[in-house]
XYZ file of C-alpha atoms in Angstrom:
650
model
C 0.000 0.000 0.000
C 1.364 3.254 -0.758
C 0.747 6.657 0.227
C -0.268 9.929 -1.782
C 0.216 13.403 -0.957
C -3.125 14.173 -0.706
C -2.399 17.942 0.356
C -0.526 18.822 -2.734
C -1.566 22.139 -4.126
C -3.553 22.516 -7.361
C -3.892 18.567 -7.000
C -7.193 16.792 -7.147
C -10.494 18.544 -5.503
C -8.947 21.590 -6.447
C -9.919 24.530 -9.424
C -6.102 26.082 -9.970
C -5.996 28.468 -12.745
C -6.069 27.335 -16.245
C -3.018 27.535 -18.492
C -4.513 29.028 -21.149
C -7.412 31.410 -19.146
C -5.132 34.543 -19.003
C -4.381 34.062 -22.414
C -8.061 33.724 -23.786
C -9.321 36.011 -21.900
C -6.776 39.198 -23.025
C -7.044 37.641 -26.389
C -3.287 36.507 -27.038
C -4.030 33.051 -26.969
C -2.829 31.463 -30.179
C -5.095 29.385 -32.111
C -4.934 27.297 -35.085
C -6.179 30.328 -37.121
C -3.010 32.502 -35.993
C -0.845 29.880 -37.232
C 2.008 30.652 -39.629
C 4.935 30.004 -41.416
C 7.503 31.631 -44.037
C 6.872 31.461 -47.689
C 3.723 29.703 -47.165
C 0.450 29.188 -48.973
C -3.079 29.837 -48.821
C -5.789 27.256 -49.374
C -9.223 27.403 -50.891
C -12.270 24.949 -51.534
C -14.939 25.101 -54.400
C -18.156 23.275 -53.048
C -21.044 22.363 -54.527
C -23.868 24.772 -55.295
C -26.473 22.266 -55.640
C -27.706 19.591 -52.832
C -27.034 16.494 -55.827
C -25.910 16.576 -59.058
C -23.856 14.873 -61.583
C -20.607 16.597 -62.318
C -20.207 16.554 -66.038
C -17.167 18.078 -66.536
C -14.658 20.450 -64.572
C -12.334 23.460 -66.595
C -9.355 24.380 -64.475
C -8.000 26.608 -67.173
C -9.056 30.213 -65.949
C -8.197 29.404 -62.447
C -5.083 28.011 -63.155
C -4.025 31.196 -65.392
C -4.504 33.598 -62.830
C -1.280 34.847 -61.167
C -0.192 33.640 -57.709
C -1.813 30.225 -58.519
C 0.305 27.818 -57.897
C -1.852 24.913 -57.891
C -5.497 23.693 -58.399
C -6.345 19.847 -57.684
C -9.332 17.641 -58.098
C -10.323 14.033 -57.109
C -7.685 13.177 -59.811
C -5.014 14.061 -57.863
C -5.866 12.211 -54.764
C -3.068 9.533 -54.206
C -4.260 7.216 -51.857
C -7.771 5.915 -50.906
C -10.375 8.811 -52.311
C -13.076 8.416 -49.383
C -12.715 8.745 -46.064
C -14.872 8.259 -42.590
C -14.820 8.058 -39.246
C -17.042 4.674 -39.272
C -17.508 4.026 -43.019
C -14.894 5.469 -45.720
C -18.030 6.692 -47.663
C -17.071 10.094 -48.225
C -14.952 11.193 -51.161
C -12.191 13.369 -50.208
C -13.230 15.690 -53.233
C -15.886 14.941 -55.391
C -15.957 12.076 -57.861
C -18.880 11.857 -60.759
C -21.868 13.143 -58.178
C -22.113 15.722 -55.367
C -24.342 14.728 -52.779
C -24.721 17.490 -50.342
C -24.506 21.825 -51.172
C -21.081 22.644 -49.657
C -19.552 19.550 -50.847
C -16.029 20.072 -51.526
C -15.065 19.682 -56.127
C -11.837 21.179 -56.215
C -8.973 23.031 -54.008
C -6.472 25.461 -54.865
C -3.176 27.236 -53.262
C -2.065 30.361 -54.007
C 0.373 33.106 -52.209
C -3.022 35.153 -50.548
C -6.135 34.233 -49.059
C -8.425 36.283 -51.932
C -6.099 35.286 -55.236
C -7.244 31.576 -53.566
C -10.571 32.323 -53.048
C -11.104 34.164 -56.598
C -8.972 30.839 -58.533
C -11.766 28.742 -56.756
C -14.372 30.715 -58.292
C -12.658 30.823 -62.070
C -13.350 26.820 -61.622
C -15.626 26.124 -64.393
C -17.952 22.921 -63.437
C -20.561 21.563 -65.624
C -23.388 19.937 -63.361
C -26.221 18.610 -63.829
C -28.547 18.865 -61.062
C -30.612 15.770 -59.794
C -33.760 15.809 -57.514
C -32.672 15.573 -54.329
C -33.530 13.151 -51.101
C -34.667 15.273 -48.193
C -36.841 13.098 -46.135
C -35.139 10.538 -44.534
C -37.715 7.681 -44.672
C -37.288 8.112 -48.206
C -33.630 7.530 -48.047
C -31.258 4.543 -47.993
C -31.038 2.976 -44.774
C -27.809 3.051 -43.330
C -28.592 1.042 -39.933
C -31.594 0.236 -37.673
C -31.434 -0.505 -34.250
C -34.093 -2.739 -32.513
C -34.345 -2.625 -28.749
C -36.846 -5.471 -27.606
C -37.534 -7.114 -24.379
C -40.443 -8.455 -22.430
C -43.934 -8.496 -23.906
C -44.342 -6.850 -26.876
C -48.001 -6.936 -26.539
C -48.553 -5.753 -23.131
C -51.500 -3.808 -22.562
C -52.181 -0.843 -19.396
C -54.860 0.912 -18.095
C -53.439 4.469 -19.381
C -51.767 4.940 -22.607
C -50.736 8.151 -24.170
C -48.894 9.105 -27.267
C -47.193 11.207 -29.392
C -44.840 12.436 -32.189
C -41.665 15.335 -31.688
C -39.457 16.311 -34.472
C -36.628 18.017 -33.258
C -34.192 19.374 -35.734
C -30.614 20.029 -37.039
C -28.100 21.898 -34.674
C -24.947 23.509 -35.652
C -22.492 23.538 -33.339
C -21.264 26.873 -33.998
C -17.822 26.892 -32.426
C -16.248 30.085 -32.463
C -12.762 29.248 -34.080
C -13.904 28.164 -37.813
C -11.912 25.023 -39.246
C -8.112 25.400 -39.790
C -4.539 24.858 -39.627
C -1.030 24.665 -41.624
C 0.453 21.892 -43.756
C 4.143 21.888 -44.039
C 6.028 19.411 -46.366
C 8.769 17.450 -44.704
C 12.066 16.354 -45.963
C 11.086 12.818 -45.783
C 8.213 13.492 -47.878
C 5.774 13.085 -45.356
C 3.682 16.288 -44.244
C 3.633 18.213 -40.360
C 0.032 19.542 -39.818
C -1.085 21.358 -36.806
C -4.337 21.777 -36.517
C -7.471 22.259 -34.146
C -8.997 18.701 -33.524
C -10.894 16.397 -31.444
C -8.863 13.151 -32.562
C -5.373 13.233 -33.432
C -4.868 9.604 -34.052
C -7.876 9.245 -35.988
C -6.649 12.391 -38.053
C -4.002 10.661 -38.588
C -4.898 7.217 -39.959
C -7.106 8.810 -42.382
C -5.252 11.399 -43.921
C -2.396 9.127 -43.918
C -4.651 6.449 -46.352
C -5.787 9.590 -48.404
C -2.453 10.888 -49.309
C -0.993 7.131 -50.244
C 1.366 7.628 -47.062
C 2.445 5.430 -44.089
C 0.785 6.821 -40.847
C 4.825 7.809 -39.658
C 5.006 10.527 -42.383
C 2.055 11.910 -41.387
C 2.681 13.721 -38.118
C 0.001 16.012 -36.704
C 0.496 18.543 -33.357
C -2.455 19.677 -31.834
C -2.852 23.797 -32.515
C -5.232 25.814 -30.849
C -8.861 24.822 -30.710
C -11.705 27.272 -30.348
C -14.531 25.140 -29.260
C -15.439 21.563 -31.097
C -18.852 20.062 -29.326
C -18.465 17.213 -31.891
C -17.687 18.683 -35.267
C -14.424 18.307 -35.152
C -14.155 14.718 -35.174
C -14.256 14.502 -38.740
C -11.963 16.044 -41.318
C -12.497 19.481 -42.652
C -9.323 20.577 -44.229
C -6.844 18.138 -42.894
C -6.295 16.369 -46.120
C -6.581 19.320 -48.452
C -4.059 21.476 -46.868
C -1.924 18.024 -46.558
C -2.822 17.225 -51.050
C -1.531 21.361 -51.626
C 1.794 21.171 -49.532
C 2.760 17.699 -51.021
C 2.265 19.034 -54.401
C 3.507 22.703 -53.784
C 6.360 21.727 -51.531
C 5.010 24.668 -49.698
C 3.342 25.057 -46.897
C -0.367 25.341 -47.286
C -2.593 27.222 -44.505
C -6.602 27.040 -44.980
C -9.111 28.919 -42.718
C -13.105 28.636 -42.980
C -14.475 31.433 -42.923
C -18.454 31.009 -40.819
C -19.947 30.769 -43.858
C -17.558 27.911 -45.239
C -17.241 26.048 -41.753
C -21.401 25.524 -41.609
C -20.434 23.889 -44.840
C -17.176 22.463 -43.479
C -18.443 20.323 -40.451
C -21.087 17.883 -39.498
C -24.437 18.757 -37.627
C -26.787 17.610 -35.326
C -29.284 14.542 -36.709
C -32.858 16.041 -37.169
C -34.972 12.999 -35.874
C -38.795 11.934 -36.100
C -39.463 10.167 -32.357
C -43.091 8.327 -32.126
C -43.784 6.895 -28.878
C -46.305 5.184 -27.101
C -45.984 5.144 -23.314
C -48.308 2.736 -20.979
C -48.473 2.798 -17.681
C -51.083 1.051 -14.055
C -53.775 3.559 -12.737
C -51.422 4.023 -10.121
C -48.144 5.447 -11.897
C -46.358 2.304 -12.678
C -45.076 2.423 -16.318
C -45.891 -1.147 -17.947
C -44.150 -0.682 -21.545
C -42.578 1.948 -23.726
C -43.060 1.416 -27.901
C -41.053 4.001 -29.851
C -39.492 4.412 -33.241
C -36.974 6.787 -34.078
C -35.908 8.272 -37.269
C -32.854 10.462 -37.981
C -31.564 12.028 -40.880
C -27.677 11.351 -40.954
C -27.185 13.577 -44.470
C -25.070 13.144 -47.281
C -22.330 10.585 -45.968
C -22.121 8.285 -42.571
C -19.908 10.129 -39.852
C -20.982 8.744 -36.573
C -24.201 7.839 -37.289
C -24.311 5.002 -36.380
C -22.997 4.950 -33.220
C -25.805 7.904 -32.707
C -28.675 5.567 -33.777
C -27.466 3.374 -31.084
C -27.427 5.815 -28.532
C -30.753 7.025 -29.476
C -32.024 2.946 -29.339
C -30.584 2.171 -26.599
C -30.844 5.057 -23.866
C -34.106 6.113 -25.801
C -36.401 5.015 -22.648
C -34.740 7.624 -20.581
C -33.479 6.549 -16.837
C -36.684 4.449 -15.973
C -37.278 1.025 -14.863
C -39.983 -0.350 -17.657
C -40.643 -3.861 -18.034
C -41.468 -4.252 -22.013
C -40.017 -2.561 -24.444
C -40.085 -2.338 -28.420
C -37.666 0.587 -29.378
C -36.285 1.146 -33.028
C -34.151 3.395 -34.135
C -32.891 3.901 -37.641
C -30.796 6.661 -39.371
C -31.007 7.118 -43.179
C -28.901 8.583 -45.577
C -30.134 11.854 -47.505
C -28.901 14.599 -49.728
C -29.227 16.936 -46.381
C -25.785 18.117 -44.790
C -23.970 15.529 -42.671
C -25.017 14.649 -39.922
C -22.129 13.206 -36.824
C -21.469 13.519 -33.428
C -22.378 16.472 -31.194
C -22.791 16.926 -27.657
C -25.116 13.936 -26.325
C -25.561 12.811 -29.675
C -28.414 10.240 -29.928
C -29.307 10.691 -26.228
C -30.899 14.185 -26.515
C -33.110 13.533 -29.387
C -34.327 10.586 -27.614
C -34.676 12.941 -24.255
C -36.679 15.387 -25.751
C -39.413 12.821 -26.641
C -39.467 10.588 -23.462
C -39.745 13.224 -21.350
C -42.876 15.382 -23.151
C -43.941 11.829 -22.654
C -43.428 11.300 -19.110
C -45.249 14.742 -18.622
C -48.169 13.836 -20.939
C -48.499 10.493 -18.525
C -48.481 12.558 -15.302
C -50.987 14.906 -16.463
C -53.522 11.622 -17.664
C -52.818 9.857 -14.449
C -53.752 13.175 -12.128
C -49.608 12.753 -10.750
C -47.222 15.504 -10.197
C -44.754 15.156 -13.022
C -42.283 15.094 -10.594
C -43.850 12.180 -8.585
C -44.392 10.211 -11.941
C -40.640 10.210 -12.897
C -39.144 9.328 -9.305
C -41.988 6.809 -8.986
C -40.637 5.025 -11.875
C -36.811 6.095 -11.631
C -34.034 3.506 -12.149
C -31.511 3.137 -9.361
C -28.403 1.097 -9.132
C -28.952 -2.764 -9.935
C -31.986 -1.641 -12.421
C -31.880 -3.681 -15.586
C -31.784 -1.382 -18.922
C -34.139 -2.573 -21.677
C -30.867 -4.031 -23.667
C -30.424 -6.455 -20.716
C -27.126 -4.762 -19.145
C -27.279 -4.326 -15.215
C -26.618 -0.433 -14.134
C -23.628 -1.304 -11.738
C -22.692 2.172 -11.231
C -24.427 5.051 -8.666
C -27.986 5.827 -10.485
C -29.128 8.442 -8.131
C -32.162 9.734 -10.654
C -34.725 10.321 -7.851
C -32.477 11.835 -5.715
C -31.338 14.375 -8.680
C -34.998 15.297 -9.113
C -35.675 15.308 -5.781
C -32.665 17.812 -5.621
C -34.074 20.189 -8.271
C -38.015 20.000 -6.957
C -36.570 21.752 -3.811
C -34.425 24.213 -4.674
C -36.052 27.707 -3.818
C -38.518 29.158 -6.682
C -37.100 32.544 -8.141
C -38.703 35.383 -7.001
C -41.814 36.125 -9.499
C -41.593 38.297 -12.095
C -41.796 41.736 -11.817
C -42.957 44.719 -14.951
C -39.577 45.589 -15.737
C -39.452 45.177 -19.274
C -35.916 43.666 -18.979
C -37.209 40.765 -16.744
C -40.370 40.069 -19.594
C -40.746 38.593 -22.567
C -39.380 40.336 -25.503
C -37.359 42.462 -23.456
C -37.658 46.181 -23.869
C -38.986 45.788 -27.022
C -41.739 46.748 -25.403
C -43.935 43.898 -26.794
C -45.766 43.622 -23.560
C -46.295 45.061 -20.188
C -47.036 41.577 -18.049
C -50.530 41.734 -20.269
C -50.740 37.276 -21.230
C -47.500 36.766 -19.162
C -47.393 32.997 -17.551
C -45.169 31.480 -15.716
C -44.725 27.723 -16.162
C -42.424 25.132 -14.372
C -41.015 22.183 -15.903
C -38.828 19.210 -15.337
C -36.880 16.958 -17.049
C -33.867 14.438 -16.376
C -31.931 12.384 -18.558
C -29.507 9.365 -19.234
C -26.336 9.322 -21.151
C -23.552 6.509 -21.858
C -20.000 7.360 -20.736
C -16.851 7.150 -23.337
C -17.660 4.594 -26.681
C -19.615 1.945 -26.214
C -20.631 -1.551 -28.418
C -17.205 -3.089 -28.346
C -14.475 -0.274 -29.649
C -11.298 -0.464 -27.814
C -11.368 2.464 -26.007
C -8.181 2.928 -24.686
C -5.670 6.364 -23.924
C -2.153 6.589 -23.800
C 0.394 8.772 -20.942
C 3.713 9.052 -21.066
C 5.012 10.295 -17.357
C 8.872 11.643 -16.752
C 9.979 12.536 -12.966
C 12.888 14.777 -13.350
C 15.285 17.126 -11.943
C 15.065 20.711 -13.561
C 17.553 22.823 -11.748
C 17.889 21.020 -8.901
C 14.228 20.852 -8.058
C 11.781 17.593 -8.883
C 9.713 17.684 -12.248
C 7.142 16.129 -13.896
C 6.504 16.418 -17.904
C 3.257 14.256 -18.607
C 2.456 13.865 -22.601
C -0.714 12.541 -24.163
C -2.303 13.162 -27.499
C -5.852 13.833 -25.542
C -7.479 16.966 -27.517
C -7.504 20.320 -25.106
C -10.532 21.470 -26.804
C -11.490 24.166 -24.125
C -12.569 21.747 -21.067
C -9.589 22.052 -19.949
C -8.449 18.367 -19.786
C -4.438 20.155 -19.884
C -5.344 21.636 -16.121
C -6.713 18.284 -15.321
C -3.766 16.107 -16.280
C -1.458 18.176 -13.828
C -3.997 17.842 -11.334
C -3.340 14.406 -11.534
C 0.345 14.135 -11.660
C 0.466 16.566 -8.590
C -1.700 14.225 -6.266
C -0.068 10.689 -7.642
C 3.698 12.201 -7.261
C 3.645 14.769 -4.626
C 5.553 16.931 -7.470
C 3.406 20.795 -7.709
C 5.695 21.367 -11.010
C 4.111 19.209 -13.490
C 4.027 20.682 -17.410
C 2.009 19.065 -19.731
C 3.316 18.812 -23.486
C 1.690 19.751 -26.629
C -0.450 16.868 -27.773
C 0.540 15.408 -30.793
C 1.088 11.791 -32.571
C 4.367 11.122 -31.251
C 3.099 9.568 -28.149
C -0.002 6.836 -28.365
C -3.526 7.350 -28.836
C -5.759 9.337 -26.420
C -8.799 8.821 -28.054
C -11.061 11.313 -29.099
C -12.208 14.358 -26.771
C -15.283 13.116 -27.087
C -18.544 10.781 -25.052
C -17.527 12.435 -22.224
C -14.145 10.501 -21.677
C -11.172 12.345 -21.603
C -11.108 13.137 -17.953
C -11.562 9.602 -17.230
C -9.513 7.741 -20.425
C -6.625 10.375 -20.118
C -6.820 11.298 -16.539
C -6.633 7.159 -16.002
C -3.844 6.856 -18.363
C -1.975 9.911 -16.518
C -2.370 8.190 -13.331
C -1.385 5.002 -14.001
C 1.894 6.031 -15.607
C 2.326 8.271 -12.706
C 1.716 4.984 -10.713
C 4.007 3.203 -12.748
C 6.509 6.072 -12.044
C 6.127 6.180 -8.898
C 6.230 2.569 -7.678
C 10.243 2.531 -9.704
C 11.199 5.769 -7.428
C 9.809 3.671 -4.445
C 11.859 0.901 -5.246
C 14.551 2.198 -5.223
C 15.100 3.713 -1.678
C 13.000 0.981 -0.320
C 10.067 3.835 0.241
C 6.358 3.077 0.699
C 5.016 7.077 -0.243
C 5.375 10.566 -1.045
C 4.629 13.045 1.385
C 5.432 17.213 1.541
C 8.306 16.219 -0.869
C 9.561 13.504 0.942
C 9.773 9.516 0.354
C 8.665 8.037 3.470
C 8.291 4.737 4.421
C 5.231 2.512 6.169
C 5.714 3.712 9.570
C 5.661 7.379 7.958
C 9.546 7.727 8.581
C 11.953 10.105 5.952
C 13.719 7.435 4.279
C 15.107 10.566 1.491
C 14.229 13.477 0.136
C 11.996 13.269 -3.365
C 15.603 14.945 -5.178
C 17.877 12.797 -3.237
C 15.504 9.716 -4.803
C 15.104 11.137 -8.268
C 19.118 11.701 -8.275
C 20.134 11.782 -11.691
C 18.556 9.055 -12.859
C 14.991 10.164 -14.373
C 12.113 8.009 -14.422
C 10.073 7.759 -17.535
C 6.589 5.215 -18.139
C 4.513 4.826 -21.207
C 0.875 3.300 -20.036
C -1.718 1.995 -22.169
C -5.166 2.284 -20.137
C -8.445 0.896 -20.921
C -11.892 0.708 -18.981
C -13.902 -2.600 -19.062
C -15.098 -4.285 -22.023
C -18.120 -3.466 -23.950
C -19.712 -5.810 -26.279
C -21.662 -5.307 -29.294
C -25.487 -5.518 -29.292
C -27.446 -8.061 -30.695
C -28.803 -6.981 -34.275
C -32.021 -8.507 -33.576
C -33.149 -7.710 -30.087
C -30.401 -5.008 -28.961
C -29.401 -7.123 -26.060
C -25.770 -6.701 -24.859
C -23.890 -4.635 -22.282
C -22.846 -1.842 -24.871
C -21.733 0.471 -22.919
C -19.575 1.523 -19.989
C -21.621 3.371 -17.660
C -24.511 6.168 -17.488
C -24.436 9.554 -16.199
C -27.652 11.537 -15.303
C -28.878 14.807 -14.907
C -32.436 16.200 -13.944
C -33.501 20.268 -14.204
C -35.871 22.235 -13.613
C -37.127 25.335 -15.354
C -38.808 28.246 -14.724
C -40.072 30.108 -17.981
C -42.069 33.161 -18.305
C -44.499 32.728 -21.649
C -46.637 35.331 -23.157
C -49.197 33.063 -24.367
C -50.353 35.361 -26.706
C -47.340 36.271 -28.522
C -45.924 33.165 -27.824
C -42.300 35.130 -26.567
C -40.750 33.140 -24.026
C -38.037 34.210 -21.300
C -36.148 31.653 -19.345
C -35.969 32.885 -15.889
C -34.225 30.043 -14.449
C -32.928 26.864 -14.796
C -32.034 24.585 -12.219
C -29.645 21.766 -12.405
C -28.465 18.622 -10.027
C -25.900 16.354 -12.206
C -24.285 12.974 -10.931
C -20.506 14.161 -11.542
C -18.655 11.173 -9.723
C -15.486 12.898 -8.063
C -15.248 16.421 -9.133
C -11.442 16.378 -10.315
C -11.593 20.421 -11.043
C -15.248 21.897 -9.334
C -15.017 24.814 -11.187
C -14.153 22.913 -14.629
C -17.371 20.661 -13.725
C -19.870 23.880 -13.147
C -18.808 25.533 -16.297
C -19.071 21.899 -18.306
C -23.089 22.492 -16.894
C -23.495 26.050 -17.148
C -22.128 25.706 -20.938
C -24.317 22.702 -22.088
C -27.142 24.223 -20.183
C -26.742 27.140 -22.749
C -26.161 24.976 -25.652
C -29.808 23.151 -24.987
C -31.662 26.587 -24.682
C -30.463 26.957 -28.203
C -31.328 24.021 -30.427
C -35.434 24.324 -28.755
């Protein structure tokens, strides 16, 4: 048994100061858009006017005679595999024959400034011919379905009620638009730095589009404003990668906002009709549902989302039968991938109009319905799996049902609906109250080896013990940098801990992504820092770490932590990986597919003007399951910011 310094500063439990918060906040932090480099290039896409056509022909003759051109490619020049995808290569990596989306990408060019780029790209002459295209996803190609069944799928109850909910397409909107900086390398590979979720998977697929082996294709994580999902997939990794290789000049590309609701993947709009039936008393009996989402032009994630939506599409309640399907299509819409919750809050939004449309048949506070029926650890999920973990859903909404109302509103034209527009004066003002909680999976689920990678050195830097911890895990603004230190602090007893740039010269982290980077990374930091620490032990026969001192079981100095690191540093590479998952069955969707759930319930307090239909959101109260809080003040801005987020897409 060892011992860890447990009263480290900045260590776990604590909120030190971000890194980069100075930075951001007086505006001299760098991101990938301030990137640069001498006697390089600017990059530009042509896209696709049109939603589907055939492409009939393409001129590069006017583009390529203007001056400062110095190169214009097309799906022709493409040297390795011409698709791409996070799940399915399905996507060409410019077009080939047909575009299949408006904003698809036909052509790129490099010149020596942003506008010569931008006007070459327009002197592209492309003959289309424009087909009808598929906007409804039922009448699209199915690219999966996703059947949830278990118990009787003819049980019957003595209330039933029912209904449909479209919800529709978000954009994430971060603030920094897609970008970043090819530079050719000697070896005729390619350095790109550039604002990410996913290094690795960056990697791997660039590396198959430009005909290279993954080691010549080295990527360093530059600044990232915001990514909520949409940077998962390639934007302009491979582009700028195709114009350096073929300039031998580095190639930058920025979207401009325009470009980058082009350049990244959305939110799936989804069709949800369910059927919810429940005993006189409150008891739900069965849930029937089917689920339809519109995954666009090509398959991103979607079908990890459809799964999500399938299998957590209940919500966090203990029902008996269930017949759930969920099935994502393909359409001549925008493409549709991962973003924040994806699956799970489509499926939320419909469950829990449900759950208040049962509560109000039944005569039952809505409140009373949902703990009445509310999971709790050992509960069974309708694919079968066993919730191991804490499931403390009644105790969240009991949480939120007693938090103190706000105070009611007052005629203050700022506090009303519409503001001082002066659309009203309280006149058809209402206040309403609602709650809802939901369920989401933790990290990726039906069998992917989810794993992350830390490297951990304990040093001397002048004298005085040092820790350098490098993953490739995505800083993407939720401060996962802060919370590797954190780490490293508690397991070593060390306070000066810097954490590298992430890039692909150390393993995998995995994407920033399903809510996993805290626990992959932070796992993988401290079990390197373990690792570490258990060869320092060893060495003076020591049994812990304490106020900079190796002690041993009785709590006696056995040496200094200098004195032990000596000159010898100590350096350990660790692969970590949570338990299995297993893949569903196709059939009935039974299988323990994921991890483990998280939960959150709120409440909100809305002021409507019924008669205008103007709404103001007064308040909304939260209570979230967080586990240990490695960073409190990281944790209440991860709420505060999502909270934000959902006002937006309703």
């Amino acid at each position: 048994m060892t011992t860890v310094d447990q009263a480290v500063r900045d260590g776990i439990g604590t909120s030190p100061r971000r890194p980069d918060g100075t930075l951001k906040v007086k505006g001299e932090f760098a991101f990938s858009s301030d990137l640069w480099h001498e006697d390089m290039l600017w990059g530009a896409t042509l896209r696709s006017p049109y939603p589907r056509a055939r492409i009939r022909g393409i001129d590069l003759t006017a583009a390529l005679a203007l001056p400062g051109v110095y190169a214009v490619l097309t799906h022709e020049d493409v040297r390795g595999a011409k698709r791409y995808g996070l799940e399915i290569a399905d996507q060409p990596v410019l077009a080939m024959g047909e575009v299949r989306y408006q904003g698809e990408p036909v052509a790129i060019v490099a010149a020596d400034h942003p506008e010569t780029a931008r006007r070459a790209a327009g002197h592209i002459a492309v003959d289309y011919f424009e087909l009808p295209p598929v906007t409804d996803p039922e009448e699209g190609e199915l690219l999966r379905r996703v059947p949830v069944r278990t118990g009787d799928p003819h049980a019957t109850a003595d209330v039933v009620v029912t209904g449909e909910y479209e919800v529709g397409m978000q954009d994430q909107a971060f603030l920094g638009p897609e970008s970043g900086l090819a530079v050719p390398a000697e070896d005729g590979g390619v350095e790109l730095y550039v604002a990410t979720q996913w290094l690795h998977v960056d990697q791997k697929q660039v590396a198959a589009c430009l005909g290279l082996p993954a080691e010549k294709v080295r990527l360093s994580l530059s600044g990232v404003g915001g990514a909520f999902g949409a940077r998962e997939d390639l934007s302009m990794q491979v582009h700028a990668s195709m114009l350096a290789l073929h300039t031998r000049r580095p190639v930058k590309m920025v979207y401009g906002r325009e470009e980058s609701f082009y350049g990244h993947v959305h939110r799936h709009p989804a069709k949800l009709r369910y059927e919810h039936g429940a005993t006189s008393g409150g008891d739900l009996v069965y849930v029937r549902a089917r689920i339809v989402l519109d995954g666009g032009a090509y398959a991103s994630s979607s079908t990890a989302v459809a799964a999500n939506a399938a299998t957590l599409g209940i919500g966090p309640y203990e029902v008996p039968n269930v017949d759930m399907e969920a099935s994502v299509y393909y359409t001549n819409n925008p493409p549709c991938g991962a973003m924040r919750g994806f699956g799970a809050v489509q499926a939320c939004f419909a469950y829990e109009s449900q759950m208040d449309k049962l509560a109000a048949a039944l005569g039952m506070s809505p409140v009373e319905v949902r703990i009445r029926n509310a999971m709790t650890a050992g509960s069974r999920m309708p694919t079968g799996q066993v919730v191991e973990g804490p499931a403390p859903v009644a105790s969240l909404l009991a949480r939120v049902r007693a938090r103190p109302a706000p105070p009611p509103s007052t005629l203050d034209l700022r506090e009303l609906p519409g503001g001082v527009a002066n659309t009203t004066h309280g006149e058809g003002v209402v206040r309403g109250v609602g709650y809802a909680i939901g369920i989401k999976n933790v990290a990726f689920s039906e069998g992917f080896d989810d794993y992350s990678t830390a490297r951990v050195r304990l040093e001397l830097i002048g004298g005085e013990p040092a820790v350098l911890v490098h993953t490739a895990a995505a800083e993407v603004g939720q401060g996962v940098v802060t919370v590797q230190a954190q780490i490293a602090r508690t397991e070593l007893g060390v306070e000066r801990v810097t954490v590298a740039t992430a890039d692909t010269t150390v393993g995998s982290a995995g994407s920033s992504s399903a809510s996993r980077q805290t626990y992959m990374t932070g796992g993988a930091v401290r079990a390197a820092c373990q690792a570490v620490r258990a060869t320092l032990l060893a060495r003076v026969g020591g049994a812990g770490i304490v106020g900079g001192k190796v002690v041993n079981a009785a709590g006696l100095v056995v040496a200094d932590l200098a004195e032990a690191i000596g000159d010898e540093p100590i350096e350990e590479t660790v692969e970590w990986r949570h338990r299995p998952t297993y893949p569903i069955d196709p059939e009935t969707g039974q299988g323990n597919a994921h991890v483990q759930y998280a939960f959150a319930a709120h409440r909100a307090t809305v002021d409507v003007d019924v008669e205008l239909g103007l709404v103001k959101v007064v308040e909304i109260a939260t209570a979230q399951d967080v586990g240990k809080a490695v960073n409190p003040l990281a944790v209440e801005g991860q709420i505060q910011g999502v909270r934000h987020r959902g006002w937006g897409w309703h």
